[in-house]
Each structure stands twice: as C-alpha cells, then as structure tokens.
Coordinates of C-alpha atoms in Angstrom, one line a residue:
M1 CA -90.3 15.7 -68.9
G2 CA -93.3 14.3 -70.7
S3 CA -97.1 14.8 -70.4
Q4 CA -99.4 13.1 -67.9
E5 CA -100.5 10.8 -70.7
E6 CA -96.9 9.8 -71.3
Y7 CA -96.3 9.4 -67.6
Q8 CA -99.4 7.2 -67.0
P9 CA -98.4 4.0 -68.9
L10 CA -95.2 3.9 -66.8
L11 CA -97.2 4.1 -63.6
I12 CA -99.3 1.2 -64.8
R13 CA -96.2 -0.9 -65.5
L14 CA -94.8 -0.1 -62.1
D15 CA -98.1 -1.1 -60.5
S16 CA -97.5 -4.7 -61.5
H17 CA -95.0 -6.5 -59.3
S18 CA -94.5 -9.2 -61.9
Q19 CA -93.3 -6.7 -64.5
I20 CA -90.9 -4.6 -62.3
P21 CA -87.8 -6.7 -63.1
N22 CA -88.4 -6.2 -66.8
L23 CA -88.3 -2.4 -66.6
S24 CA -85.3 -0.8 -68.2
S25 CA -83.1 1.8 -66.6
S26 CA -84.4 4.3 -69.1
A27 CA -88.0 3.7 -67.9
I28 CA -86.9 4.2 -64.3
E29 CA -84.9 7.3 -65.2
E30 CA -88.1 8.7 -66.8
F31 CA -90.1 7.9 -63.8
L32 CA -87.6 9.5 -61.3
E33 CA -87.7 12.7 -63.4
H34 CA -91.3 13.3 -62.3
K35 CA -91.3 14.9 -58.9
P36 CA -92.4 14.3 -56.3
V37 CA -92.4 10.6 -56.5
A38 CA -95.3 9.1 -54.4
V39 CA -94.3 7.1 -51.3
R40 CA -96.1 4.0 -52.6
W41 CA -93.7 3.7 -55.5
W42 CA -90.5 3.6 -53.5
P43 CA -90.7 0.0 -52.3
K44 CA -91.1 -1.1 -55.9
L45 CA -88.2 1.0 -57.1
V46 CA -86.0 -0.4 -54.3
A47 CA -87.0 -3.9 -55.3
W48 CA -86.0 -3.2 -58.9
E49 CA -82.6 -1.8 -57.9
S50 CA -81.9 -4.5 -55.3
R51 CA -82.5 -7.2 -57.8
L52 CA -79.8 -5.8 -60.1
L53 CA -77.5 -5.2 -57.1
W54 CA -77.7 -8.8 -55.9
I55 CA -77.3 -10.3 -59.4
L56 CA -74.0 -8.4 -59.6
S57 CA -72.7 -8.9 -56.1
G58 CA -74.0 -12.4 -54.9
S59 CA -71.3 -14.6 -56.5
S60 CA -68.6 -12.0 -56.1
I61 CA -69.3 -11.9 -52.3
A62 CA -69.2 -15.7 -52.2
V63 CA -65.8 -15.8 -54.0
S64 CA -64.3 -13.1 -51.7
I65 CA -65.6 -14.8 -48.5
F66 CA -64.6 -18.4 -49.4
N67 CA -61.1 -17.4 -50.5
Y68 CA -60.6 -15.3 -47.4
M69 CA -61.9 -18.1 -45.2
L70 CA -58.9 -20.2 -46.3
S71 CA -56.6 -18.1 -44.1
F72 CA -59.4 -17.6 -41.5
V73 CA -59.7 -21.4 -40.9
T74 CA -56.0 -21.9 -40.8
L75 CA -55.6 -19.3 -38.0
M76 CA -58.5 -20.9 -36.2
F77 CA -56.6 -24.3 -36.1
C78 CA -53.4 -22.5 -35.2
G79 CA -55.2 -20.9 -32.2
H80 CA -55.8 -24.4 -30.8
L81 CA -52.1 -25.3 -30.9
S82 CA -51.1 -22.6 -28.4
A83 CA -51.4 -18.8 -27.8
L84 CA -47.8 -18.3 -28.9
E85 CA -48.3 -20.1 -32.2
L86 CA -51.5 -18.2 -32.9
A87 CA -49.6 -14.9 -32.2
G88 CA -46.8 -16.0 -34.6
A89 CA -49.2 -17.1 -37.4
S90 CA -51.3 -13.9 -36.9
I91 CA -48.3 -11.6 -37.1
A92 CA -47.0 -13.4 -40.2
S93 CA -50.5 -13.4 -41.8
V94 CA -51.0 -9.7 -41.1
G95 CA -47.5 -8.3 -41.4
I96 CA -46.0 -10.5 -44.1
Q97 CA -48.8 -12.1 -46.0
G98 CA -50.8 -8.9 -45.7
L99 CA -48.0 -6.9 -47.4
A100 CA -48.2 -9.2 -50.4
Y101 CA -52.1 -9.2 -50.2
G102 CA -52.2 -5.5 -50.7
I103 CA -49.7 -5.4 -53.5
M104 CA -51.2 -8.3 -55.4
L105 CA -54.8 -7.1 -55.1
G106 CA -53.8 -3.6 -56.0
M107 CA -51.9 -4.7 -59.1
A108 CA -54.8 -7.0 -60.1
S109 CA -57.3 -4.2 -60.1
A110 CA -55.7 -2.9 -63.3
V111 CA -56.4 -6.3 -64.9
Q112 CA -60.1 -5.8 -64.4
T113 CA -60.0 -2.3 -65.8
V114 CA -58.1 -3.1 -69.0
C115 CA -59.7 -6.5 -69.6
G116 CA -63.1 -4.9 -69.0
Q117 CA -62.3 -2.3 -71.7
A118 CA -61.1 -4.9 -74.1
Y119 CA -64.2 -7.0 -73.5
G120 CA -66.5 -4.1 -74.0
A121 CA -64.7 -3.2 -77.3
K122 CA -65.0 -6.8 -78.5
Q123 CA -61.2 -7.1 -78.7
L124 CA -61.5 -10.5 -77.0
P125 CA -58.1 -12.1 -77.9
A126 CA -56.4 -9.1 -76.2
M127 CA -57.9 -10.2 -72.9
G128 CA -55.7 -13.3 -72.7
I129 CA -52.6 -11.3 -73.5
I130 CA -53.5 -8.8 -70.7
C131 CA -54.0 -11.7 -68.3
Q132 CA -50.6 -13.2 -69.2
R133 CA -48.9 -9.9 -68.9
A134 CA -50.4 -9.4 -65.4
I135 CA -49.3 -12.9 -64.3
I136 CA -45.7 -12.1 -65.4
L137 CA -45.7 -8.9 -63.4
H138 CA -47.3 -10.6 -60.4
L139 CA -44.8 -13.4 -60.4
G140 CA -42.0 -10.9 -60.6
A141 CA -43.4 -9.2 -57.5
A142 CA -43.7 -12.6 -55.8
V143 CA -40.0 -13.3 -56.4
L144 CA -39.1 -10.0 -54.7
L145 CA -41.5 -10.7 -51.8
T146 CA -40.0 -14.2 -51.3
F147 CA -37.0 -12.6 -49.6
V148 CA -39.4 -10.8 -47.2
Y149 CA -41.1 -14.1 -46.4
W150 CA -37.9 -16.0 -45.9
W151 CA -36.3 -13.4 -43.6
S152 CA -39.6 -12.6 -41.9
G153 CA -38.1 -13.4 -38.4
P154 CA -35.4 -10.7 -38.4
I155 CA -37.9 -8.3 -40.0
L156 CA -40.5 -8.9 -37.3
I157 CA -37.8 -8.4 -34.6
A158 CA -36.6 -5.2 -36.3
I159 CA -40.1 -3.7 -36.1
G160 CA -40.4 -4.5 -32.4
Q161 CA -41.8 -8.0 -32.1
T162 CA -40.5 -10.4 -29.4
E163 CA -38.1 -13.2 -30.4
D164 CA -40.6 -15.9 -29.5
I165 CA -43.4 -14.5 -31.6
A166 CA -41.0 -13.6 -34.5
A167 CA -39.7 -17.2 -34.6
Q168 CA -43.2 -18.7 -34.9
G169 CA -44.1 -16.0 -37.4
Q170 CA -41.1 -17.0 -39.6
V171 CA -42.1 -20.7 -39.4
F172 CA -45.5 -19.8 -40.7
A173 CA -44.3 -17.3 -43.3
R174 CA -41.9 -19.8 -44.9
G175 CA -44.6 -22.4 -45.1
I176 CA -46.8 -20.0 -47.1
I177 CA -44.2 -19.0 -49.7
P178 CA -45.8 -21.4 -52.2
Q179 CA -49.1 -19.7 -51.5
L180 CA -47.5 -16.4 -52.5
Y181 CA -46.9 -17.7 -56.0
A182 CA -50.4 -19.2 -56.3
F183 CA -51.9 -15.9 -55.3
A184 CA -49.8 -14.2 -57.9
I185 CA -51.4 -16.3 -60.6
N186 CA -54.9 -16.5 -59.1
C187 CA -55.4 -12.7 -58.9
P188 CA -55.1 -12.1 -62.6
Q189 CA -57.1 -15.3 -63.4
Q190 CA -60.0 -14.1 -61.2
R191 CA -60.1 -10.6 -62.7
F192 CA -59.8 -12.0 -66.2
L193 CA -63.0 -14.2 -65.6
Q194 CA -64.9 -11.5 -63.8
A195 CA -64.3 -9.0 -66.6
Q196 CA -66.3 -11.5 -68.8
N197 CA -69.1 -11.6 -66.2
I198 CA -68.1 -15.2 -65.3
V199 CA -68.8 -15.3 -61.6
N200 CA -71.0 -18.2 -60.7
P201 CA -68.4 -20.9 -61.7
L202 CA -65.8 -19.1 -59.5
A203 CA -68.1 -19.3 -56.5
Y204 CA -68.6 -23.0 -57.0
M205 CA -64.9 -23.7 -57.3
S206 CA -64.0 -21.5 -54.3
L207 CA -66.6 -23.3 -52.2
G208 CA -65.3 -26.7 -53.2
V209 CA -61.7 -25.8 -52.3
F210 CA -62.8 -24.2 -49.0
L211 CA -64.6 -27.3 -47.9
L212 CA -61.6 -29.5 -48.8
H213 CA -59.3 -27.1 -47.0
I214 CA -61.2 -27.6 -43.7
L215 CA -60.8 -31.3 -44.0
L216 CA -57.1 -31.2 -45.0
T217 CA -56.2 -28.7 -42.2
W218 CA -57.9 -30.8 -39.6
V219 CA -56.0 -33.9 -40.7
V220 CA -52.7 -32.2 -40.8
V221 CA -53.0 -30.4 -37.5
Y222 CA -54.9 -32.9 -35.4
V223 CA -54.4 -36.3 -36.9
V224 CA -50.8 -36.3 -38.2
D225 CA -49.8 -33.5 -35.8
Y226 CA -47.6 -31.4 -38.2
G227 CA -48.3 -28.3 -36.2
L228 CA -47.7 -24.7 -37.5
T229 CA -45.7 -25.8 -40.5
G230 CA -48.3 -28.3 -41.6
A231 CA -51.1 -25.7 -41.3
A232 CA -49.1 -23.2 -43.5
L233 CA -48.3 -25.8 -46.2
T234 CA -51.9 -26.9 -46.3
L235 CA -52.9 -23.3 -46.9
S236 CA -50.4 -23.1 -49.7
F237 CA -51.7 -26.3 -51.2
S238 CA -55.4 -25.1 -51.1
W239 CA -54.4 -21.9 -53.0
W240 CA -52.7 -24.0 -55.7
L241 CA -55.9 -26.0 -56.0
L242 CA -57.7 -22.7 -56.8
V243 CA -55.1 -21.9 -59.5
I244 CA -55.4 -25.3 -61.1
T245 CA -59.2 -25.3 -61.1
Y246 CA -59.4 -21.8 -62.5
G247 CA -56.8 -22.7 -65.1
I248 CA -58.7 -25.8 -66.2
Y249 CA -61.9 -23.7 -66.5
I250 CA -60.1 -21.1 -68.6
L251 CA -58.7 -23.8 -70.9
V252 CA -61.8 -25.9 -71.4
S253 CA -64.8 -23.6 -71.0
P254 CA -66.5 -22.5 -74.2
K255 CA -67.0 -19.1 -72.6
C256 CA -63.3 -18.4 -72.7
K257 CA -62.7 -19.8 -76.2
E258 CA -62.3 -16.4 -77.8
T259 CA -60.7 -14.6 -74.9
W260 CA -58.0 -17.2 -74.2
T261 CA -56.2 -18.2 -77.4
G262 CA -53.1 -19.7 -75.7
F263 CA -49.8 -18.4 -74.4
S264 CA -48.1 -15.7 -76.5
W265 CA -44.8 -13.8 -76.6
K266 CA -46.9 -10.7 -77.1
A267 CA -47.4 -10.7 -73.3
F268 CA -43.8 -9.5 -72.9
R269 CA -44.4 -6.4 -75.1
G270 CA -45.1 -3.2 -73.3
I271 CA -44.4 -4.5 -69.8
W272 CA -43.2 -1.1 -68.5
P273 CA -46.3 1.0 -69.4
Y274 CA -48.5 -1.7 -68.0
F275 CA -46.4 -1.8 -64.8
K276 CA -47.0 1.9 -64.3
L277 CA -50.7 1.3 -64.6
T278 CA -50.7 -1.5 -62.0
L279 CA -48.6 0.6 -59.7
A280 CA -51.1 3.5 -59.8
S281 CA -53.9 1.1 -59.1
A282 CA -52.0 -0.6 -56.2
I283 CA -51.3 2.6 -54.3
M284 CA -55.0 3.4 -53.5
L285 CA -55.8 -0.1 -52.3
C286 CA -52.6 -0.6 -50.3
L287 CA -53.2 2.6 -48.3
E288 CA -56.5 1.1 -47.0
I289 CA -55.4 -2.6 -46.6
W290 CA -52.1 -1.8 -44.8
Y291 CA -53.8 0.6 -42.4
N292 CA -55.7 -2.1 -40.6
Q293 CA -52.7 -4.5 -40.8
G294 CA -50.3 -1.9 -39.4
L295 CA -52.5 -1.5 -36.3
V296 CA -52.1 -5.2 -35.6
L297 CA -48.3 -4.9 -35.9
I298 CA -48.3 -2.0 -33.6
S299 CA -50.3 -4.0 -31.0
G300 CA -47.3 -6.4 -30.8
L301 CA -45.3 -3.5 -29.3
L302 CA -47.5 -3.2 -26.3
S303 CA -46.9 -4.8 -22.9
N304 CA -47.9 -8.5 -22.8
P305 CA -47.7 -8.6 -26.6
T306 CA -49.0 -12.2 -27.0
I307 CA -52.4 -11.4 -25.4
S308 CA -52.6 -8.1 -27.3
L309 CA -51.7 -9.7 -30.6
D310 CA -54.1 -12.6 -30.1
S311 CA -57.0 -10.5 -29.1
I312 CA -56.7 -7.8 -31.8
S313 CA -55.9 -10.5 -34.5
I314 CA -59.0 -12.5 -33.7
C315 CA -61.2 -9.3 -33.8
M316 CA -59.4 -8.2 -37.0
N317 CA -60.2 -11.6 -38.6
Y318 CA -63.9 -11.1 -38.0
L319 CA -63.6 -7.5 -39.3
N320 CA -61.9 -8.7 -42.4
W321 CA -64.6 -11.4 -42.9
D322 CA -67.2 -8.6 -42.8
M323 CA -65.0 -6.6 -45.2
Q324 CA -65.0 -9.4 -47.8
F325 CA -68.8 -9.3 -47.8
M326 CA -68.9 -5.5 -48.1
L327 CA -66.3 -5.5 -50.9
G328 CA -68.6 -7.6 -53.0
L329 CA -71.3 -5.0 -52.5
S330 CA -68.8 -2.3 -53.2
A331 CA -67.9 -3.8 -56.5
A332 CA -71.6 -4.0 -57.4
A333 CA -72.0 -0.4 -56.5
S334 CA -69.1 0.6 -58.7
V335 CA -70.5 -1.3 -61.6
R336 CA -74.1 0.0 -61.1
V337 CA -73.0 3.6 -60.8
S338 CA -70.5 3.5 -63.8
N339 CA -73.1 1.7 -66.0
E340 CA -75.9 4.2 -65.3
L341 CA -73.6 7.2 -65.7
G342 CA -72.4 5.8 -69.0
A343 CA -76.0 5.2 -70.1
G344 CA -76.8 8.9 -69.3
H345 CA -79.1 8.1 -66.3
P346 CA -77.9 10.4 -63.4
K347 CA -81.0 9.9 -61.3
V348 CA -80.8 6.1 -61.5
A349 CA -77.1 6.4 -60.6
K350 CA -78.0 8.5 -57.5
F351 CA -80.8 6.1 -56.6
S352 CA -78.4 3.2 -56.8
V353 CA -76.1 4.9 -54.3
F354 CA -78.9 5.2 -51.8
V355 CA -80.1 1.6 -52.2
V356 CA -76.7 0.0 -51.9
N357 CA -75.8 2.1 -48.9
G358 CA -79.2 1.3 -47.2
T359 CA -78.7 -2.4 -47.9
S360 CA -75.2 -2.5 -46.5
I361 CA -76.2 -0.6 -43.4
L362 CA -79.0 -3.0 -42.6
I363 CA -76.6 -5.9 -43.1
S364 CA -74.0 -4.3 -40.9
I365 CA -76.5 -3.8 -38.1
V366 CA -77.3 -7.5 -38.2
F367 CA -73.6 -8.4 -38.1
S368 CA -72.9 -6.0 -35.3
A369 CA -75.7 -7.5 -33.2
I370 CA -74.4 -11.0 -33.8
I371 CA -70.9 -9.9 -32.6
L372 CA -72.3 -8.4 -29.4
I373 CA -74.6 -11.4 -28.7
F374 CA -72.0 -14.1 -29.3
R375 CA -68.9 -12.2 -28.1
V376 CA -67.5 -15.1 -26.0
G377 CA -68.5 -17.8 -28.4
L378 CA -66.7 -16.1 -31.3
S379 CA -63.4 -15.9 -29.4
K380 CA -63.6 -19.6 -28.4
L381 CA -63.5 -20.5 -32.0
F382 CA -59.9 -19.3 -32.1
T383 CA -58.6 -20.1 -28.6
S384 CA -59.3 -21.8 -25.3
D385 CA -57.0 -19.5 -23.4
A386 CA -59.2 -17.7 -20.8
E387 CA -57.1 -14.5 -20.8
V388 CA -57.4 -14.2 -24.5
I389 CA -61.1 -14.9 -24.5
T390 CA -61.6 -12.1 -21.9
A391 CA -59.5 -9.7 -23.9
V392 CA -61.4 -10.4 -27.1
S393 CA -64.7 -9.9 -25.2
D394 CA -63.6 -6.5 -24.0
L395 CA -62.8 -5.5 -27.6
T396 CA -66.1 -6.7 -29.2
P397 CA -67.9 -3.4 -28.7
L398 CA -65.2 -1.7 -30.7
L399 CA -65.4 -4.4 -33.3
A400 CA -69.2 -3.9 -33.6
I401 CA -68.6 -0.1 -34.2
S402 CA -66.0 -0.9 -36.9
V403 CA -68.4 -3.5 -38.5
F404 CA -71.1 -0.8 -38.7
L405 CA -68.8 1.7 -40.3
N406 CA -67.7 -0.9 -42.8
G407 CA -71.4 -0.9 -43.9
I408 CA -70.9 2.6 -45.3
Q409 CA -67.2 3.2 -46.0
P410 CA -66.4 0.5 -48.6
I411 CA -69.6 1.2 -50.5
L412 CA -68.9 4.9 -50.8
S413 CA -65.4 4.0 -52.0
G414 CA -67.0 1.7 -54.7
V415 CA -69.2 4.6 -55.7
A416 CA -66.2 6.9 -55.9
I417 CA -64.3 4.4 -58.1
G418 CA -67.3 4.0 -60.4
S419 CA -67.4 7.8 -60.7
G420 CA -63.7 8.1 -61.4
W421 CA -62.6 9.7 -58.1
Q422 CA -59.7 7.3 -57.4
A423 CA -57.1 10.1 -56.9
V424 CA -59.4 11.9 -54.5
V425 CA -60.0 8.8 -52.5
A426 CA -56.3 8.1 -52.3
Y427 CA -55.7 11.5 -50.7
V428 CA -58.6 11.0 -48.4
N429 CA -57.2 7.6 -47.3
L430 CA -53.8 9.0 -46.7
T431 CA -55.0 12.0 -44.6
C432 CA -57.7 10.2 -42.5
Y433 CA -55.8 7.0 -41.9
Y434 CA -52.1 7.9 -41.7
I435 CA -52.0 11.5 -40.7
I436 CA -54.9 11.4 -38.2
G437 CA -56.1 7.9 -37.3
L438 CA -52.7 6.2 -36.8
P439 CA -51.1 8.8 -34.6
I440 CA -54.2 9.0 -32.4
G441 CA -54.2 5.2 -32.1
C442 CA -50.5 5.2 -31.1
V443 CA -51.0 8.0 -28.5
L444 CA -54.1 6.3 -26.9
G445 CA -52.4 2.9 -27.0
F446 CA -49.0 3.8 -25.6
K447 CA -49.5 7.0 -23.6
T448 CA -52.7 5.9 -21.8
S449 CA -53.9 2.8 -20.0
M450 CA -56.2 1.9 -22.9
G451 CA -53.6 -0.4 -24.5
V452 CA -54.9 -2.3 -27.5
A453 CA -58.3 -0.7 -27.2
G454 CA -56.7 2.7 -27.7
I455 CA -55.0 1.5 -30.9
W456 CA -58.5 0.3 -32.1
W457 CA -60.0 3.7 -31.3
G458 CA -57.5 5.3 -33.5
M459 CA -58.6 3.0 -36.4
I460 CA -62.2 3.8 -35.7
I461 CA -61.5 7.6 -35.8
G462 CA -59.7 7.3 -39.1
V463 CA -62.4 5.2 -40.7
F464 CA -65.1 7.6 -39.3
L465 CA -63.4 10.7 -40.8
Q466 CA -62.9 9.0 -44.1
T467 CA -66.6 7.9 -44.2
V468 CA -67.8 11.4 -43.3
T469 CA -65.5 12.9 -46.1
L470 CA -66.9 10.4 -48.7
I471 CA -70.5 11.2 -47.6
V472 CA -69.9 14.9 -48.1
L473 CA -68.3 14.2 -51.5
T474 CA -71.2 12.0 -52.6
A475 CA -73.8 14.4 -51.3
R476 CA -72.3 17.3 -53.2
T477 CA -72.0 15.4 -56.4
N478 CA -73.7 16.9 -59.4
W479 CA -74.8 13.6 -61.1
D480 CA -75.8 15.4 -64.3
S481 CA -72.2 16.6 -64.5
E482 CA -70.9 13.1 -63.8
V483 CA -72.9 11.9 -66.8
V484 CA -71.1 14.4 -69.0
K485 CA -67.7 13.3 -67.7
A486 CA -68.6 9.6 -68.2
A487 CA -69.6 10.3 -71.8
E488 CA -66.3 12.0 -72.4
R489 CA -64.4 9.1 -70.9
L490 CA -66.5 6.6 -72.9
K491 CA -65.9 8.6 -76.1
K492 CA -62.1 8.4 -75.6
S493 CA -62.2 4.7 -74.7
A494 CA -64.4 3.9 -77.8
S495 CA -61.9 5.4 -80.2
A496 CA -59.8 3.0 -82.2
E497 CA -56.6 4.8 -81.3
R498 CA -57.3 4.7 -77.6
L499 CA -58.2 1.0 -77.7
D500 CA -55.1 0.1 -79.6
L501 CA -53.0 2.0 -77.0
V502 CA -54.6 0.2 -74.1
T503 CA -54.4 -3.3 -75.6
D504 CA -50.8 -2.7 -76.6
I505 CA -49.8 -1.5 -73.1

C-alpha cells in the first residue's frame, strides 16, 4: 500500500492541474488504493479519466453518426414526398436494410477482434489478409441478402404489411441493393483502420460524404424529381463514395504501408473457421439490433398502419441517432476497461466504469430534454402531415425515456464486452428482449387501446430489465478476479502458437 512518504509525492502531482494528463494508470491505481480518497481529489480524477475517454470515443462517435445520418437524411426527404412513401421507405429501411445492418455489423466485430490481436502482436501483414477474408465473407452474405431485397414486396406482405406500403418498400429496397454491397466492403475497411487506431481520417471522410449526400439527395428529390427511387439510388451512391475514399486511404496512406501489402490468395485459406468466428460475434449484436427493428415491423400490423409506421419510424430514427452516439462511448468503455484489466489495474477499471456511465447519463438527460422541448419541430423535419405530427408528439415522452435508458444500457454492454462477458450478455438480451419485452409489447399494442404506444412500452420494459441485469452484474464484479482472468487471456493470446492459429483462421 505504501507509506505516507510514498503517498505524498503522488498527492502533490495530483494537486497540479497541468500535470494531471501526464499521470499514468499505474499512478492513479496507486492513488485509488489509499482509502478513503478525499472529496477534493475526485474532480481531478474524473478529469483524467474523461480525457482518455474522449480521446478514444470522439472520432468514433463522429464516424457512427455521420454514416448513420446518410439513411436518416434520406428518410427525411422521403417524408416530404408523401406519408405513404415515407412508410414504405421506413419499413424497407428497418425491416430489410436493418436485417443486413445487423448481420454485417455483427460479422465485422470479429474483424476488429482479430485485427486488433494481430496489431498488438506486431503481425502487421496479417491484418490485410484478415480484412480481405472478411470482405469475401461479407460479399457472400450480400449475395444471399440480395434475394431478400429484390423480393422485399412479397416478404413484407407475408409478414402482414399492406400492399401499398409493401409496394413502396420494394421500390426503395431495390434501389439500395448497391448500398448493400458497399456496406459489405465498408464494414471490414472501417474495423481494419480502427484496429490501428486510425480514427480521425475516418471522421473527416465520413463528414465530407455526408455533406455531399445532403446536396445530392436534395437535387435528386426536389430538382430532378426522381422520387423514391432516386433517393434510394443516391443513398447507394454515397455509400460507394465511402468505400472508395476509405480504399484510397488504405492504399496510399503511410500508416497502412505495413498492414496492407496488397491482395493475396491467402485470404481464401481458412474461410470456414473464420466464418464460425464471425457467426458467433454476429449473434449477440443481432439480438439487440433486430429487437428495435422488429417493433417497427409489428407496428405496421396495427390499425391505420401508415400513421403507426410513420410515427414510430420517425421516433426510432431519433433513438437510433442517439444510439450511434452512445455506441461510440460504449466502444471507448470497452477499450478502457480491457486495457486497464490487462495492465493489472482493477481499481482504475472500476473507476472507468463509473466515469463513462456518469458521462453518458448526463448526455442522455440533455438529449431527453431536447426531445421534450422540440417535440413538434422534430416531427416536422420528417413530415408535414398533421396527423403524423400529432402521433409523433404523443410518442415523444416514451422516446425521452428510451433515450435516457440508452445512456446506461449500451455503456454497460461495452463494459461487459471489455470484460469478456459476451455469452452472458447474449443470454440477457434474449431473455429481456424476446421472452419478456416483445410479448408484453404485443399484448399492450394489440389487446388494449394503447396501439403503437403499447408496443413502445414493451420495448422500454425489455431495455429496462436488461439494464438492471447488467447493473447487477457490474456491481457484483470482483475486479481483482477480472484482472487475473484478463492476464490468463493475454498469456494465451501472446503465445506464438495462439497467434499463428488466429492469423491462419
């Protein structure tokens, strides 16, 4: 624990605001071991942790938001075509595009894991092989999903959507088939770069494409009047711009000189073992993404489905926007916790959990307040239909509750991933979302007069139960024990045999 003489120099360093950023995790761990910690030190400790948190999460948040806003802006323009076209685009975006979104992102999470291990082990050429292998599998998945996109009309009718909405949904889905293939390439590209801590260039490229997308969509929808098909094709074009700009950066950037050594036939070796790894990663994420999207699909089965779909889709778009922000913080939380556990700093890891959750809750309170204050104005961004605007305004209190819960739930999931609890979280998601939340939402939506609000209450209950479960798991965590487990995992990963196995997957 150290004597008072050993403890005093650290207190002096902490007393200087200018030197706080330069303190190491080891110094903070040493300080936190001395209990009780005086109240006056906590603001300085929070400032130290917050700086590390925002360095990690800032650019990642920007990339997530700008990429998501491509679809967000497209739906905004579709909403000004007509309520029916907005409903069709929304149901295709959620029910068809959302299916691919969950699969692709889930598969891509394995890229970050394996590339991150190869980067840490200095096996840099292997990263390019892993990225190529992932692109091959993603493109294979895109080919299979193309049939779902092309025949989306009959599929939407089969799950209970009206013929008018399904017809508009099919028009939009067929227009974003090129976007499906762009997404299949972009997901591995992004994880490949992030594994090398290349995040700022991604943010700049995403911002540039987003701004251009706004201009192009306005021209296509309002100037040349190409309608729903034009909006969908413009979205596809913007995603291909992302693929091209990311690809050029990978090819010409000196930072990728050692990690990208060109195309290789080695990428085709070991496809099956790597596929099993991507499948395991996809299951956990898909359970969460499809839950929210499934509720939108269910709302299309209610009476007056056009208004129900439009209102819940508009609210869900704002919720998804908030989710993109929180996913950036979640990724930072995962990195912070895993880094500190690997370094043998259980108290700093625990402190990181408190800081990131406190930060996200404060941000969510602000977002919730904005939603409640501008409830009418936010709906007018999507539509001028008075009935839809009223329906959205009625749902905004529920949206505010969901936004607040999103300030806790994704962060705790990130902490769980950083601690290696993926299997536990998958079971928690399955139970809280599909066994409890979804049935409750269906009962409230179809068996009472609550309608779309009842479906949303089911979602809130599921997320609330999952959040409480993760809070209990986190609160009961023995962080010293987690350090031991992390050391064991690190030892296995550091062995030459283990690394050879991973890079040859």
